[in-house]
Amino acid sequence: MAAKNTLTTVEVRVASLTGKHVSGIAKEVYVDMDNSAIGVLPEHQPEFYRFAAAIVTFITPDGKEERFYAYDGFLEIEQDQVLIAVRDIFRPGEIAPEDVEKEIKELEKELKNLPEEKVEKKVKLEKEIEKKTYLLRKLSSFNR
């Protein structure tokens, strides 16, 4: 009887609209997104998620930990790969919580000054504020 082939690693690929990319081979992947987290091992059941902000951590076969923030994107899990498509990717130190707080305040000010009839614009700004708030939470939890 032949031995069953089992996967021991997954390919991790992350692409952003800003042109920054991350890729590697991992034995474990963790995605702490919005209000939930998922761990991925080789041969994981296929799944698909949408998130505002996430901390993505993957452990390479030699035990090295890679970590970054992913903003506004999608996570697709297959048995042999983890694919993440996002608006932007940040390495630790590339973005400060103070910068995101400032962006949120500017968006809130814009929202407050928007005329009532601009419903579509209001909804868009509210969604962006919500995403930035999730990003701020992730940045704050990561820097503890």
GROMACS .gro file of C-alpha atoms in nm:
model
  144
    1MET     CA    1   0.000   0.000   0.000
    2ALA     CA    2   0.142   0.338  -0.101
    3ALA     CA    3   0.182   0.609   0.161
    4LYS     CA    4  -0.058   0.899   0.136
    5ASN     CA    5   0.107   1.226   0.030
    6THR     CA    6   0.041   1.494   0.288
    7LEU     CA    7   0.125   1.860   0.258
    8THR     CA    8   0.365   2.004   0.515
    9THR     CA    9   0.363   2.365   0.397
   10VAL     CA   10   0.141   2.621   0.228
   11GLU     CA   11   0.234   2.898  -0.010
   12VAL     CA   12   0.150   3.245   0.121
   13ARG     CA   13   0.093   3.521  -0.134
   14VAL     CA   14  -0.021   3.873  -0.054
   15ALA     CA   15  -0.075   4.144  -0.314
   16SER     CA   16  -0.178   4.504  -0.256
   17LEU     CA   17  -0.319   4.779  -0.474
   18THR     CA   18  -0.016   4.988  -0.373
   19GLY     CA   19   0.218   4.744  -0.546
   20LYS     CA   20   0.366   4.598  -0.226
   21HIS     CA   21   0.375   4.220  -0.213
   22VAL     CA   22   0.463   3.953   0.041
   23SER     CA   23   0.518   3.588  -0.035
   24GLY     CA   24   0.671   3.284   0.125
   25ILE     CA   25   0.635   2.925   0.233
   26ALA     CA   26   0.476   2.857   0.571
   27LYS     CA   27   0.405   2.567   0.798
   28GLU     CA   28   0.148   2.779   0.988
   29VAL     CA   29  -0.047   3.095   0.903
   30TYR     CA   30  -0.249   3.309   1.145
   31VAL     CA   31  -0.483   3.586   1.034
   32ASP     CA   32  -0.624   3.802   1.314
   33MET     CA   33  -0.891   3.999   1.130
   34ASP     CA   34  -1.156   4.243   1.248
   35ASN     CA   35  -1.331   4.056   1.531
   36SER     CA   36  -1.214   3.703   1.452
   37ALA     CA   37  -0.898   3.504   1.396
   38ILE     CA   38  -0.813   3.195   1.195
   39GLY     CA   39  -0.521   2.958   1.198
   40VAL     CA   40  -0.424   2.776   0.881
   41LEU     CA   41  -0.223   2.456   0.848
   42PRO     CA   42  -0.148   2.262   0.529
   43GLU     CA   43  -0.455   2.080   0.390
   44HIS     CA   44  -0.692   2.333   0.549
   45GLN     CA   45  -1.049   2.332   0.427
   46PRO     CA   46  -1.103   2.596   0.154
   47GLU     CA   47  -1.255   2.917   0.290
   48PHE     CA   48  -1.303   3.279   0.187
   49TYR     CA   49  -1.321   3.592   0.406
   50ARG     CA   50  -1.358   3.969   0.369
   51PHE     CA   51  -1.189   4.190   0.629
   52ALA     CA   52  -1.123   4.555   0.711
   53ALA     CA   53  -0.787   4.505   0.884
   54ALA     CA   54  -0.578   4.207   0.989
   55ILE     CA   55  -0.250   4.107   1.144
   56VAL     CA   56  -0.106   3.828   0.930
   57THR     CA   57   0.161   3.606   1.081
   58PHE     CA   58   0.320   3.309   0.915
   59ILE     CA   59   0.579   3.068   1.044
   60THR     CA   60   0.835   2.948   0.788
   61PRO     CA   61   0.949   2.584   0.782
   62ASP     CA   62   1.268   2.685   0.969
   63GLY     CA   63   1.062   2.854   1.245
   64LYS     CA   64   1.111   3.217   1.143
   65GLU     CA   65   0.809   3.440   1.205
   66GLU     CA   66   0.694   3.688   0.939
   67ARG     CA   67   0.435   3.947   1.042
   68PHE     CA   68   0.257   4.238   0.874
   69TYR     CA   69  -0.068   4.434   0.869
   70ALA     CA   70  -0.316   4.391   0.587
   71TYR     CA   71  -0.573   4.664   0.522
   72ASP     CA   72  -0.911   4.625   0.350
   73GLY     CA   73  -0.902   4.296   0.168
   74PHE     CA   74  -0.990   3.937   0.106
   75LEU     CA   75  -0.846   3.610   0.238
   76GLU     CA   76  -0.874   3.292   0.035
   77ILE     CA   77  -0.758   2.964   0.183
   78GLU     CA   78  -0.691   2.655  -0.024
   79GLN     CA   79  -0.531   2.329   0.088
   80ASP     CA   80  -0.188   2.432  -0.038
   81GLN     CA   81  -0.202   2.813  -0.040
   82VAL     CA   82  -0.319   3.125   0.141
   83LEU     CA   83  -0.399   3.414  -0.090
   84ILE     CA   84  -0.460   3.765   0.041
   85ALA     CA   85  -0.558   4.060  -0.177
   86VAL     CA   86  -0.563   4.396   0.000
   87ARG     CA   87  -0.568   4.770  -0.047
   88ASP     CA   88  -0.239   4.804   0.141
   89ILE     CA   89   0.023   4.611   0.339
   90PHE     CA   90   0.233   4.751   0.621
   91ARG     CA   91   0.538   4.601   0.785
   92PRO     CA   92   0.586   4.673   1.157
   93GLY     CA   93   0.713   5.030   1.191
   94GLU     CA   94   0.580   5.145   0.852
   95ILE     CA   95   0.262   5.293   1.000
   96ALA     CA   96   0.199   5.448   1.341
   97PRO     CA   97  -0.127   5.442   1.536
   98GLU     CA   98  -0.107   5.822   1.563
   99ASP     CA   99  -0.118   5.851   1.183
  100VAL     CA  100  -0.430   5.635   1.162
  101GLU     CA  101  -0.594   5.832   1.447
  102LYS     CA  102  -0.528   6.151   1.250
  103GLU     CA  103  -0.680   5.999   0.934
  104ILE     CA  104  -0.990   5.893   1.131
  105LYS     CA  105  -1.033   6.244   1.274
  106GLU     CA  106  -1.002   6.397   0.926
  107LEU     CA  107  -1.263   6.155   0.790
  108GLU     CA  108  -1.496   6.227   1.084
  109LYS     CA  109  -1.459   6.601   1.025
  110GLU     CA  110  -1.537   6.555   0.655
  111LEU     CA  111  -1.840   6.343   0.745
  112LYS     CA  112  -1.967   6.601   0.995
  113ASN     CA  113  -1.941   6.882   0.737
  114LEU     CA  114  -2.113   6.687   0.461
  115PRO     CA  115  -2.464   6.804   0.360
  116GLU     CA  116  -2.748   6.564   0.453
  117GLU     CA  117  -2.836   6.498   0.088
  118LYS     CA  118  -2.494   6.342   0.021
  119VAL     CA  119  -2.614   6.002   0.147
  120GLU     CA  120  -2.390   5.790  -0.074
  121LYS     CA  121  -2.078   5.987   0.025
  122LYS     CA  122  -2.178   5.962   0.393
  123VAL     CA  123  -2.208   5.584   0.371
  124LYS     CA  124  -1.870   5.560   0.200
  125LEU     CA  125  -1.704   5.778   0.467
  126GLU     CA  126  -1.867   5.579   0.750
  127LYS     CA  127  -1.736   5.253   0.603
  128GLU     CA  128  -1.387   5.399   0.565
  129ILE     CA  129  -1.391   5.522   0.926
  130GLU     CA  130  -1.495   5.175   1.039
  131LYS     CA  131  -1.209   5.011   0.844
  132LYS     CA  132  -0.955   5.262   0.979
  133THR     CA  133  -1.084   5.195   1.331
  134TYR     CA  134  -1.020   4.822   1.286
  135LEU     CA  135  -0.673   4.903   1.155
  136LEU     CA  136  -0.606   5.121   1.458
  137ARG     CA  137  -0.714   4.835   1.689
  138LYS     CA  138  -0.479   4.595   1.512
  139LEU     CA  139  -0.190   4.840   1.529
  140SER     CA  140  -0.254   4.897   1.899
  141SER     CA  141  -0.278   4.526   1.981
  142PHE     CA  142   0.033   4.449   1.777
  143ASN     CA  143   0.241   4.714   1.959
  144ARG     CA  144   0.158   4.590   2.312
   0.00000   0.00000   0.00000
